Each structure stands twice: as structure tokens, then as C-alpha cells.
mmCIF file of C-alpha atoms and ligand atoms in Angstrom:
data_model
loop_
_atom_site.group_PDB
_atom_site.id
_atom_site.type_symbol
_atom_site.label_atom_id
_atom_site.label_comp_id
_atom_site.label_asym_id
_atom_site.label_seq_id
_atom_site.Cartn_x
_atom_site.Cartn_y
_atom_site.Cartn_z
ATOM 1 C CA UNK A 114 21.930 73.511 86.402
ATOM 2 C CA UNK A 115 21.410 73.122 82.969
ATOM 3 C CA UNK A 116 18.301 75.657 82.456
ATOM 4 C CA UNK A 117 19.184 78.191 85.067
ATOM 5 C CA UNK A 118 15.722 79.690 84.386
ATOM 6 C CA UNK A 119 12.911 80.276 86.752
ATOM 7 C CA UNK A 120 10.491 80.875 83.816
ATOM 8 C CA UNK A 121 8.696 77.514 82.835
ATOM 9 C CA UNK A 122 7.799 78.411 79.630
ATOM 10 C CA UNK A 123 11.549 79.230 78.358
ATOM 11 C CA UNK A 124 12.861 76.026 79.972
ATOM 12 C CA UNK A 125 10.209 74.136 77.711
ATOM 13 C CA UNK A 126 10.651 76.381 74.870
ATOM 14 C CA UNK A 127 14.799 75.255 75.556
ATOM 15 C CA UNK A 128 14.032 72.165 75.624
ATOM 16 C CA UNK A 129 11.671 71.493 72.458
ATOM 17 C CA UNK A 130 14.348 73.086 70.364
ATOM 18 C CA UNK A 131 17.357 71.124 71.772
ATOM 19 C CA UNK A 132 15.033 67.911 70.920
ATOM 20 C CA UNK A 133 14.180 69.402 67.692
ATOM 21 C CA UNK A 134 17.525 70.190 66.433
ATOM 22 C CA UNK A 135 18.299 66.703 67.693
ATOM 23 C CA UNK A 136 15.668 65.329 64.906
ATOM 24 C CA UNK A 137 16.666 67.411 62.159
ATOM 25 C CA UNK A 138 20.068 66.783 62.436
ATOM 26 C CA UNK A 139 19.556 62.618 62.300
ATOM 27 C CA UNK A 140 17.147 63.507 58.895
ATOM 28 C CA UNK A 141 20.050 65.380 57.989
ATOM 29 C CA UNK A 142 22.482 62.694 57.960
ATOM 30 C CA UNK A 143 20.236 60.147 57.061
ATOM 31 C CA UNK A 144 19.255 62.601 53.923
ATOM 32 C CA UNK A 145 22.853 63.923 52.796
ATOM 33 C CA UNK A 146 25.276 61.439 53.774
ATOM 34 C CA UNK A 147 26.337 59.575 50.060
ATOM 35 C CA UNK A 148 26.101 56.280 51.864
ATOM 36 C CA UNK A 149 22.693 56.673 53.368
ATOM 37 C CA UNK A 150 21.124 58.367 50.311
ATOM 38 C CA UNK A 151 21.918 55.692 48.091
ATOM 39 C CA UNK A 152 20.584 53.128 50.347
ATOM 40 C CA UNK A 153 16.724 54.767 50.189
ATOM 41 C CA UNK A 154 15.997 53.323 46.934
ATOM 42 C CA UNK A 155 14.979 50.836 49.096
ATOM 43 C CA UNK A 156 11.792 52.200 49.509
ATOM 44 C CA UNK A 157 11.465 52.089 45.399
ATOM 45 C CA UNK A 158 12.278 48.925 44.693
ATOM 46 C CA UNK A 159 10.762 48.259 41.258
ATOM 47 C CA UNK A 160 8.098 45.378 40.585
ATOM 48 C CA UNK A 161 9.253 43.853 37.348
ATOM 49 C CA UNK A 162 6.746 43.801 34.640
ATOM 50 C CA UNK A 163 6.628 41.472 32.100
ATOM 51 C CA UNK A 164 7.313 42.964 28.828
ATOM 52 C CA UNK A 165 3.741 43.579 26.860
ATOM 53 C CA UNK A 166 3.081 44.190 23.350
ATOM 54 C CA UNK A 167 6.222 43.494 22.214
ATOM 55 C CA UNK A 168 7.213 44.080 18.555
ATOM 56 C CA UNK A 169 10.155 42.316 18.918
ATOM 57 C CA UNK A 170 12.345 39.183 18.477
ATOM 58 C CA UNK A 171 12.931 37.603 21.399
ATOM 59 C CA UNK A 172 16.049 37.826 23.269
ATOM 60 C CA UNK A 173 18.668 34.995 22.420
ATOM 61 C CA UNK A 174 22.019 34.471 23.684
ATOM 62 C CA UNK A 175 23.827 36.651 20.904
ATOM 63 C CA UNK A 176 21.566 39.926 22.308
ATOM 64 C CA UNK A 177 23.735 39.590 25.517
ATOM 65 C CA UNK A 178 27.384 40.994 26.159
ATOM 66 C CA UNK A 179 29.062 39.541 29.284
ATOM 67 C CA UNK A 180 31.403 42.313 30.987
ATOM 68 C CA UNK A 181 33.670 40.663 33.826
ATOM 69 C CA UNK A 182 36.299 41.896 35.808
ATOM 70 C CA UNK A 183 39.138 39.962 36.583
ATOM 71 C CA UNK A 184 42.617 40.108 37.561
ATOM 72 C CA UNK A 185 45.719 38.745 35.608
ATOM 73 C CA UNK A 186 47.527 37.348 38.619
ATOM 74 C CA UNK A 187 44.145 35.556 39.871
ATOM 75 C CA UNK A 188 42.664 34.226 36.149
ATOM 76 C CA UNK A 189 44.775 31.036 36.078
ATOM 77 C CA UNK A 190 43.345 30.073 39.415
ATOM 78 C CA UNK A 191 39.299 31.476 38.888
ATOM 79 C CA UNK A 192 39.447 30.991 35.255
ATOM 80 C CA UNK A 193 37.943 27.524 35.859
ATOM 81 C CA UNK A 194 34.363 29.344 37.110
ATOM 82 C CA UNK A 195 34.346 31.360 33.689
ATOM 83 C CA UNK A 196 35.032 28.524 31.795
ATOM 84 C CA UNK A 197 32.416 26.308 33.304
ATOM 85 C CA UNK A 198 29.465 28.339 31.262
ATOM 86 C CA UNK A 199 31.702 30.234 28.595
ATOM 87 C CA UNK A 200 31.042 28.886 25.133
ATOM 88 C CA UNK A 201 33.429 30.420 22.645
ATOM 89 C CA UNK A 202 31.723 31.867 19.400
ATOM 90 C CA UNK A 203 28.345 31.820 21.473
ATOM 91 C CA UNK A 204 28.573 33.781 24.550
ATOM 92 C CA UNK A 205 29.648 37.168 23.758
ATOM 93 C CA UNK A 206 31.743 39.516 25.821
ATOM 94 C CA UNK A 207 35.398 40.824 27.267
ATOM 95 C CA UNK A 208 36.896 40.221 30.062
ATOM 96 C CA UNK A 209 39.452 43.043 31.998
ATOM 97 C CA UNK A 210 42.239 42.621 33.426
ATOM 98 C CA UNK A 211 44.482 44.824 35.106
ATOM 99 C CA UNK A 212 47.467 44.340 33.156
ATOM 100 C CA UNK A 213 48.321 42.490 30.086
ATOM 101 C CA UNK A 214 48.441 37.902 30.867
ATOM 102 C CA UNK A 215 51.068 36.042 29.301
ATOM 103 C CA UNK A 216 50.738 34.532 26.032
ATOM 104 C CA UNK A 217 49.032 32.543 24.222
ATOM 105 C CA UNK A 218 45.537 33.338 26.448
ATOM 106 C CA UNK A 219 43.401 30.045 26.239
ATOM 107 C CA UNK A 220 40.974 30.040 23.752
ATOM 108 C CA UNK A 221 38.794 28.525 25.916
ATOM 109 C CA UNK A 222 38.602 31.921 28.298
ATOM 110 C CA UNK A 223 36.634 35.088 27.136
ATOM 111 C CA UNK A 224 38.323 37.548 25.059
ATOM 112 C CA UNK A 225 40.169 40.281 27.236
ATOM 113 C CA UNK A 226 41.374 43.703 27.351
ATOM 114 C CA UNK A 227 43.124 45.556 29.149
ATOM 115 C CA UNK A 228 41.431 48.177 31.704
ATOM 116 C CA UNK A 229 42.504 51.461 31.188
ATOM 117 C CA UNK A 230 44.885 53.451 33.299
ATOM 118 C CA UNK A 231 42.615 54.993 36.212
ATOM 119 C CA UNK A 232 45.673 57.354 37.509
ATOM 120 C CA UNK A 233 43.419 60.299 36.624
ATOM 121 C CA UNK A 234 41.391 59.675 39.578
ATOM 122 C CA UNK A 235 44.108 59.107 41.987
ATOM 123 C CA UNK A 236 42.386 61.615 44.425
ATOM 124 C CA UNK A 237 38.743 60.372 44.186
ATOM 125 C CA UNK A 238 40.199 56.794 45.080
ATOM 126 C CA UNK A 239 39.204 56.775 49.118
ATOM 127 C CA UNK A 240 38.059 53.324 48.517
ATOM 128 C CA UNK A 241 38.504 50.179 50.304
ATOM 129 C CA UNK A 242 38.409 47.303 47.350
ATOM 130 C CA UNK A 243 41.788 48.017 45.587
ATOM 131 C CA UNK A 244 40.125 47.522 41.801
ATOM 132 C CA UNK A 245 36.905 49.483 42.944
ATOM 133 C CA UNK A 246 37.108 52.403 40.252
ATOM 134 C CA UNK A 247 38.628 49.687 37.675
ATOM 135 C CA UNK A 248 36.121 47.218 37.878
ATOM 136 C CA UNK A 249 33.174 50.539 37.568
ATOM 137 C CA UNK A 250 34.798 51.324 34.655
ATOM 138 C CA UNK A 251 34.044 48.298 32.677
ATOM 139 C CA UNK A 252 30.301 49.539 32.079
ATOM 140 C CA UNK A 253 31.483 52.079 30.364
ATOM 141 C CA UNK A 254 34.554 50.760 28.637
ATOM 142 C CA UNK A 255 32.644 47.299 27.476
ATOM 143 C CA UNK A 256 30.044 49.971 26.324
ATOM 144 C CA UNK A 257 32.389 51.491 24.136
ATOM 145 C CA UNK A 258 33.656 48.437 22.865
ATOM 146 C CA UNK A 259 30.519 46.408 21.895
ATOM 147 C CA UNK A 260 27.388 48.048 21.066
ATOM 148 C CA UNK A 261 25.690 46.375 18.002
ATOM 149 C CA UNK A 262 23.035 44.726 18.509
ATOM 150 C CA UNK A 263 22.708 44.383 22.159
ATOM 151 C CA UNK A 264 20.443 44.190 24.382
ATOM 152 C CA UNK A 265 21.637 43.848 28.217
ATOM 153 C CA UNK A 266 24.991 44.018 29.499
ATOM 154 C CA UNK A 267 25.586 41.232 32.513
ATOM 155 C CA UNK A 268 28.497 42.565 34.535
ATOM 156 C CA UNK A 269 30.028 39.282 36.925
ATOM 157 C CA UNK A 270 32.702 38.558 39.002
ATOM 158 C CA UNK A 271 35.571 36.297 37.585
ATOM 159 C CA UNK A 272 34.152 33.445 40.069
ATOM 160 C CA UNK A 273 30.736 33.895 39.063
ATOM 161 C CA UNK A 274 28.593 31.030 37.629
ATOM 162 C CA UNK A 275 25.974 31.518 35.519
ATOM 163 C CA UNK A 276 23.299 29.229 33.614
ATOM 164 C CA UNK A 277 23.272 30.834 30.593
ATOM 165 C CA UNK A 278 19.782 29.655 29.157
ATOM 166 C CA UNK A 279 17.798 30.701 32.325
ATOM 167 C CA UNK A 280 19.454 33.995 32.360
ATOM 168 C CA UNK A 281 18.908 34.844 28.781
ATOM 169 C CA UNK A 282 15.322 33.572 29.436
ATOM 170 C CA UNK A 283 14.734 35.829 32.251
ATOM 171 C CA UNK A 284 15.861 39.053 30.858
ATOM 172 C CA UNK A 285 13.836 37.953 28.257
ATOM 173 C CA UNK A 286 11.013 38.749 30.162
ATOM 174 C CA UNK A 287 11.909 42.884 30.204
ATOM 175 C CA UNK A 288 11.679 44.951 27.415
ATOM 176 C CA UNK A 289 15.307 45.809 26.875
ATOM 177 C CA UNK A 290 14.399 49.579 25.299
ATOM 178 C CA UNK A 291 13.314 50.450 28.570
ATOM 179 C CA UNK A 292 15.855 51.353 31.752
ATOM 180 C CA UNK A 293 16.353 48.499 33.512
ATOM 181 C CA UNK A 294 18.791 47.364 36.716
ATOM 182 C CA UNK A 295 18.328 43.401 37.628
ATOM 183 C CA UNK A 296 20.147 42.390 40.051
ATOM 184 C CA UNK A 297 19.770 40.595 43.741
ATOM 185 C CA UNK A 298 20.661 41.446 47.381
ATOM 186 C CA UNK A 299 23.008 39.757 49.481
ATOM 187 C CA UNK A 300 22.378 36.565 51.336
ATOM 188 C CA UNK A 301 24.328 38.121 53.990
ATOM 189 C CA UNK A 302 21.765 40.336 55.813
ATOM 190 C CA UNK A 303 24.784 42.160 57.196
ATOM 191 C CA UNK A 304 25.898 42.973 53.971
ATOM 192 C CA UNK A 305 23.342 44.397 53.067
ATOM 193 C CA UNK A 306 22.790 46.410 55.721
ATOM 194 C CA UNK A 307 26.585 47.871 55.582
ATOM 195 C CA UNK A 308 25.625 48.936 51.970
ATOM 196 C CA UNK A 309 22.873 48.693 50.440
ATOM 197 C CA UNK A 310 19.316 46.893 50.403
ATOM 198 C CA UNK A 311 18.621 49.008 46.872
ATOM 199 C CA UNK A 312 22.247 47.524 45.444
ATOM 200 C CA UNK A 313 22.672 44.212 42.841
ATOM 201 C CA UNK A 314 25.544 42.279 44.675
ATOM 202 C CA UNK A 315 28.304 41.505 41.901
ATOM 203 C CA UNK A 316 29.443 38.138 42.972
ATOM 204 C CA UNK A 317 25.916 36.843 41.656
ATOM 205 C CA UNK A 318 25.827 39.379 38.636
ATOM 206 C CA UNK A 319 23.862 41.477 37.310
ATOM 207 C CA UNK A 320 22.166 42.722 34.446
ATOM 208 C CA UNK A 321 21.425 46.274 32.837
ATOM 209 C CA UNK A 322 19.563 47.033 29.399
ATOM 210 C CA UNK A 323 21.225 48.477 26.910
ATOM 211 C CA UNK A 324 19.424 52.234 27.561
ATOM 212 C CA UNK A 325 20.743 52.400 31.185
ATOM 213 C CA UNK A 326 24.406 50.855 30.270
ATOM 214 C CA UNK A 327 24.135 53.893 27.620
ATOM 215 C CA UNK A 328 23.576 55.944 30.061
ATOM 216 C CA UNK A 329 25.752 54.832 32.732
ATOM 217 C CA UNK A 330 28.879 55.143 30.395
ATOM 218 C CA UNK A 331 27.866 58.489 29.184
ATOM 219 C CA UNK A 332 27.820 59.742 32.986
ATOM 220 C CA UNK A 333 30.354 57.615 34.253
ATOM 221 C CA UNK A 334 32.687 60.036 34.446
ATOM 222 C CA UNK A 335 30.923 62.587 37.023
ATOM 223 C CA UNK A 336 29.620 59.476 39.409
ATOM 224 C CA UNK A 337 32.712 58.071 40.194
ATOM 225 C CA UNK A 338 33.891 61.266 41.429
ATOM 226 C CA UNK A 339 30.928 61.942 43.126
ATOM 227 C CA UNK A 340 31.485 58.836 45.218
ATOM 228 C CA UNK A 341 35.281 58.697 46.077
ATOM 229 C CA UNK A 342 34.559 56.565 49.179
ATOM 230 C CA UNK A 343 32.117 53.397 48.856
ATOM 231 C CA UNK A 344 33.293 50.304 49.375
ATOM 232 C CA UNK A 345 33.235 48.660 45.605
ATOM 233 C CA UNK A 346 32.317 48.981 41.879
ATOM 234 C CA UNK A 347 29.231 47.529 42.512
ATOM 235 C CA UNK A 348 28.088 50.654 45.043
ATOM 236 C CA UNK A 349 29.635 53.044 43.377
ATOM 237 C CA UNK A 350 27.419 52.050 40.281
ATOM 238 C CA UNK A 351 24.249 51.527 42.416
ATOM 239 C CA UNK A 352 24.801 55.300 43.225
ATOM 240 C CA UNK A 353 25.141 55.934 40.241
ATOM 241 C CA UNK A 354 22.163 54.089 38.878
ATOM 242 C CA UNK A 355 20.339 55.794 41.381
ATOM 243 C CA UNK A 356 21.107 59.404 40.087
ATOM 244 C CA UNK A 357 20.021 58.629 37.475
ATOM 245 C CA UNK A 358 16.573 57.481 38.097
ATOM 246 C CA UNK A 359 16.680 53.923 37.954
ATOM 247 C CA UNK A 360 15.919 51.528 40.905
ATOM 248 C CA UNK A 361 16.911 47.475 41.371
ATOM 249 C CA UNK A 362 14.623 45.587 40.422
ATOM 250 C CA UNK A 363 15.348 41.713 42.112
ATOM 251 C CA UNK A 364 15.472 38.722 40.820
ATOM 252 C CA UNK A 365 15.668 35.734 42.890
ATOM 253 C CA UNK A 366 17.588 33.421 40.958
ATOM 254 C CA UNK A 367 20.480 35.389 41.556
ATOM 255 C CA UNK A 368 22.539 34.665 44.386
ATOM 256 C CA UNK A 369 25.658 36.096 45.809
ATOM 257 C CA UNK A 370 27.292 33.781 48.760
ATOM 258 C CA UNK A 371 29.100 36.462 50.939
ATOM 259 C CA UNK A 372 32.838 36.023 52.156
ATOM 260 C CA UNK A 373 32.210 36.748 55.713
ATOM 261 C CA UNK A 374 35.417 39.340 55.932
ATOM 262 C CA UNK A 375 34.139 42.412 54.468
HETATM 263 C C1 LIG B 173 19.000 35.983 17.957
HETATM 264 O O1 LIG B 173 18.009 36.819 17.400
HETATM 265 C C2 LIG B 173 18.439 37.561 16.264
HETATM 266 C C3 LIG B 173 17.276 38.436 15.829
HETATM 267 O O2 LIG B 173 17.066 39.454 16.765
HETATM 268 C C4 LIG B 173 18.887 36.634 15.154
HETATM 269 O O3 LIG B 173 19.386 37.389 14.068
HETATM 270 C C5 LIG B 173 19.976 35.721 15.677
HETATM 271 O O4 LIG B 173 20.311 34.765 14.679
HETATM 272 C C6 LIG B 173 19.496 34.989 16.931
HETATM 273 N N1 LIG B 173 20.620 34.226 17.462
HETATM 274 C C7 LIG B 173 20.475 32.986 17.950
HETATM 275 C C8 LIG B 173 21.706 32.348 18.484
HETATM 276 O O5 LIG B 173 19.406 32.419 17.977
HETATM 277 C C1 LIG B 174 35.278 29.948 16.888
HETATM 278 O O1 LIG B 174 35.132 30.318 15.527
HETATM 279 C C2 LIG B 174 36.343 30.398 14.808
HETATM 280 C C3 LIG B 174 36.050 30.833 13.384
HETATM 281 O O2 LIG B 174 34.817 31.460 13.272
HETATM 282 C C4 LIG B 174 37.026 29.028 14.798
HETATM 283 O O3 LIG B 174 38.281 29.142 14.154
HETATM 284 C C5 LIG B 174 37.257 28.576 16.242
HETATM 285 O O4 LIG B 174 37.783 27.272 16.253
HETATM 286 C C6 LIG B 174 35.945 28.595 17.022
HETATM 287 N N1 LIG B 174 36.240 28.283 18.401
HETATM 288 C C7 LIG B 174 35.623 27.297 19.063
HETATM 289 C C8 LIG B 174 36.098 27.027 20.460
HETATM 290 O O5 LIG B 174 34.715 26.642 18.598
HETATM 291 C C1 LIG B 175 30.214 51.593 19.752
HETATM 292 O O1 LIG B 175 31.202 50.618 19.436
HETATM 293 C C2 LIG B 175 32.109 51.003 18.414
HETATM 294 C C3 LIG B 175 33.032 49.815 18.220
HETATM 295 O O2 LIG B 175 32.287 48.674 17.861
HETATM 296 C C4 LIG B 175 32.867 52.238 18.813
HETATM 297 O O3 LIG B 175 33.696 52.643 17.763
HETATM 298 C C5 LIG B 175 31.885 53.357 19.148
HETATM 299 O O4 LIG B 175 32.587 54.462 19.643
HETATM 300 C C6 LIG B 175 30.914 52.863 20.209
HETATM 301 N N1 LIG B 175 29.931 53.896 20.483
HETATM 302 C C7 LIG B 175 29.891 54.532 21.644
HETATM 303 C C8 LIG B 175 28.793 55.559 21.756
HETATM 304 O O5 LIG B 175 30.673 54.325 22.539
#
């Protein structure tokens, strides 16, 4: 018997607490665990407001800094996506790479660098996109890099597509002083239910003002060893974003088409 007690009361009283201990212990998890916690900024989802009383020019092409991740191996074959909506000595930006191309690199293709050396955080590395910690860094190393003048960061893919005009016209709708994260879900459901409904899917890009890319590189540091096990860059820096007070705010004309394998 599993409440050898003749008492009523104590068998309840047994009982309620098993139960209760039950409950606190699935809040617990839900509450604690990194993967979890990140994904309740669902319930925050910012409404974007239009940008009101503005006192200042509005945002062109030049006030935007493209920061893609790619791989050297990989660019001859996706370089063709880039170079659909690249215009040299308009679009501004750097691409990374893992490891120096072989010359001459088209002038066609964005400008690139190489990423820097990540062995430092060999033992935060638990996870399971090979470039994960790589491809985070770029916020903060494209930060370093290029910070005149700007007013949003867009951080893509190296197979991403983007309509320049439309984008530049809808950022234009934010004011870029403020913290911003624009982004979209996945059109996966599933995906977004392994990560996160609060996360901006890379594949489609996404877009943060020039405050919270500030802040992001400043911090960048601490947050990707604070999250040695999400899947990709683009968690890791939703977690990150998150820590820091800023929810994703969604914009529709993004779109990320899922590979089915993750
Ligand atoms: C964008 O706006 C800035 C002023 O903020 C201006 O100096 C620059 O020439 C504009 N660039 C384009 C391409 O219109
Ligand atoms: C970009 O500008 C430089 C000089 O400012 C020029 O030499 C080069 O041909 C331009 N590239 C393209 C693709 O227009
Ligand atoms: C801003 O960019 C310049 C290079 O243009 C760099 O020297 C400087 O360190 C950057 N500032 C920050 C805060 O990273």
C-alpha cells in the first residue's frame, strides 16, 4: 500500500503535497531551464509603433550595414543569392567567412573578413550547428568594424534574398535610437516550437537598431557563455536579446522556408 495510514486526514495531507511538489517542479523547469526561459518572450511580443515626431532624416539605404555569415567552401555555390540584391558601392556591409577564399574575391560579392578564432570558447561549444558561436559573433565583430553612421544592422544567411527598397522602407518605419529586434517566426510551426516563438529565424533575416547591436556586442561576451547549448546563432542571440530587455517584434514580410531536417 502506498499510504499505509489509517488516518484520513494524513493520507490527504500525503497526497496534496505529492501533487503539489508535482506542480512546482513543472514551473520549475518551465521557469529555469535556458531553453524554456527564452521561449516566454512569447508572451511580450512587441506591437511595433510607427516612429512619431521624428526629428530625423529618413532612413536610406546607406543607414543600413548588412552582416552575413557565410562559409568559404559554400560561397562559390550560394554566392549567387547574395549577389542577386548586392549592389556594390550601395549596399553596405561584410560578409564572414570562416577562413580566408582564394583570390581575387569577385567584386561583385560583399566585402569579407575573416571571423575570428572562437578556440577560447572551446568548452561553452555544446552546440549542434557547427558555426553556431561564429556566426553570433558577427553582431559584435561587424559592430566593431562599421559604426558611422548607422542605423540598423540586418544579419542574413548567405542564401538569403532580400528586396532591398522594401526593407529599408520598413525599418524606416522605427525610430532607430530606440532598442529594436525585427525579425519573423518560422513557417515551420515545428520549428518554432523546438525553439522559439519569441526568436527572428535567420534564413529570412533580421534586423536590429543600432542601440541594441551596441548593446549586444558590448555583452556578447557573457551570453554566449551563458548559453553553451542552443541549437544556433540565431537562439543564442534571441537569449541574449532577451536578457537584455528587448522582445521580437514581427514583421511579416519576412519569411524563412525551413529545411525540414533540423
Ligand atoms: C541617406 O541620408 C543621409 C542623411 O541622413 C544622406 O547624407 C545620404 O546622402 C542619403 N543617402 C542616400 C543614398 O540617399
Ligand atoms: C565602386 O566604386 C569604386 C570607386 O569608388 C569603383 O572603382 C568601382 O568600379 C565601383 N564598383 C562598382 C561595381 O560599381
Ligand atoms: C567603431 O568602428 C571603428 C572602425 O571604424 C573602430 O575603430 C571602433 O573601435 C568601433 N567602436 C566600437 C565601440 O567598437
Amino acid at each position: 500500500m502506498i499510504f499505509p495510514y489509517k488516518n484520513k486526514f494524513i493520507k490527504t495531507l500525503c497526497q496534496s503535497i505529492a501533487i503539489l511538489g508535482l506542480i512546482l517542479y513543472i514551473v520549475y523547469i518551465f521557469w529555469h531551464h535556458p531553453f524554456y526561459n527564452s521561449s516566454f518572450t512569447i508572451f511580450t511580443t512587441k506591437i511595433a509603433q510607427p516612429a512619431k515626431n521624428r526629428n530625423y532624416s529618413p532612413t536610406n539605404i546607406t543607414h543600413v550595414i548588412f552582416g552575413l555569415s557565410g562559409t568559404t567552401n559554400s560561397w562559390n555555390t550560394k554566392k549567387h543569392y547574395i549577389e542577386s540584391w548586392w549592389c556594390p558601392n550601395k549596399t553596405r556591409g561584410l560578409l564572414f567567412l570562416d577562413r580566408p577564399p582564394p583570390s581575387p574575391w569577385p567584386a561583385t560579392s560583399p566585402p569579407y573578413r575573416v571571423s575570428q578564432d572562437t578556440s577560447r570558447y572551446q568548452m561553452y561549444n555544446k552546440h549542434k550547428l557547427k558555426h553556431a558561436i561564429r556566426m553570433a559573433r558577427v553582431v559584435e565583430e561587424i559592430f566593431n568594424a562599421v559604426n558611422n553612421s548607422v542605423r540598423w544592422y540586418v544579419m542574413t544567411d548567405d542564401d538569403t534574398i532580400i528586396f532591398v527598397d522594401n526593407l529599408v522602407e520598413v525599418l524606416g518605419k522605427y525610430d532607430h535610437r530606440e532598442y529594436w529586434y525585427i525579425g519573423m517566426n518560422s513557417e515551420s510551426i515545428a520549428s518554432n516550437v523546438l525553439f522559439s516563438f519569441g526568436m527572428a529565424f535567420g534564413g529570412a533575416g533580421y534586423a536590429l537598431s543600432f542601440p541594441l547591436a551596441k548593446a549586444l556586442a558590448m555583452n556578447l561576451d557573457v551570453c554566449i557563455k551563458r548559453y553553451p547549448s542552443l541549437y544556433g546563432s540565431d537562439h543564442i542571440l534571441q537569449s541574449c536579446i532577451a536578457d537584455l530587455g528587448v522582445s521580437l517584434t514581427l514583421e511579416r514580410g519576412l519569411h524563412q522556408v525551413i529545411n525540414l531536417g533540423i
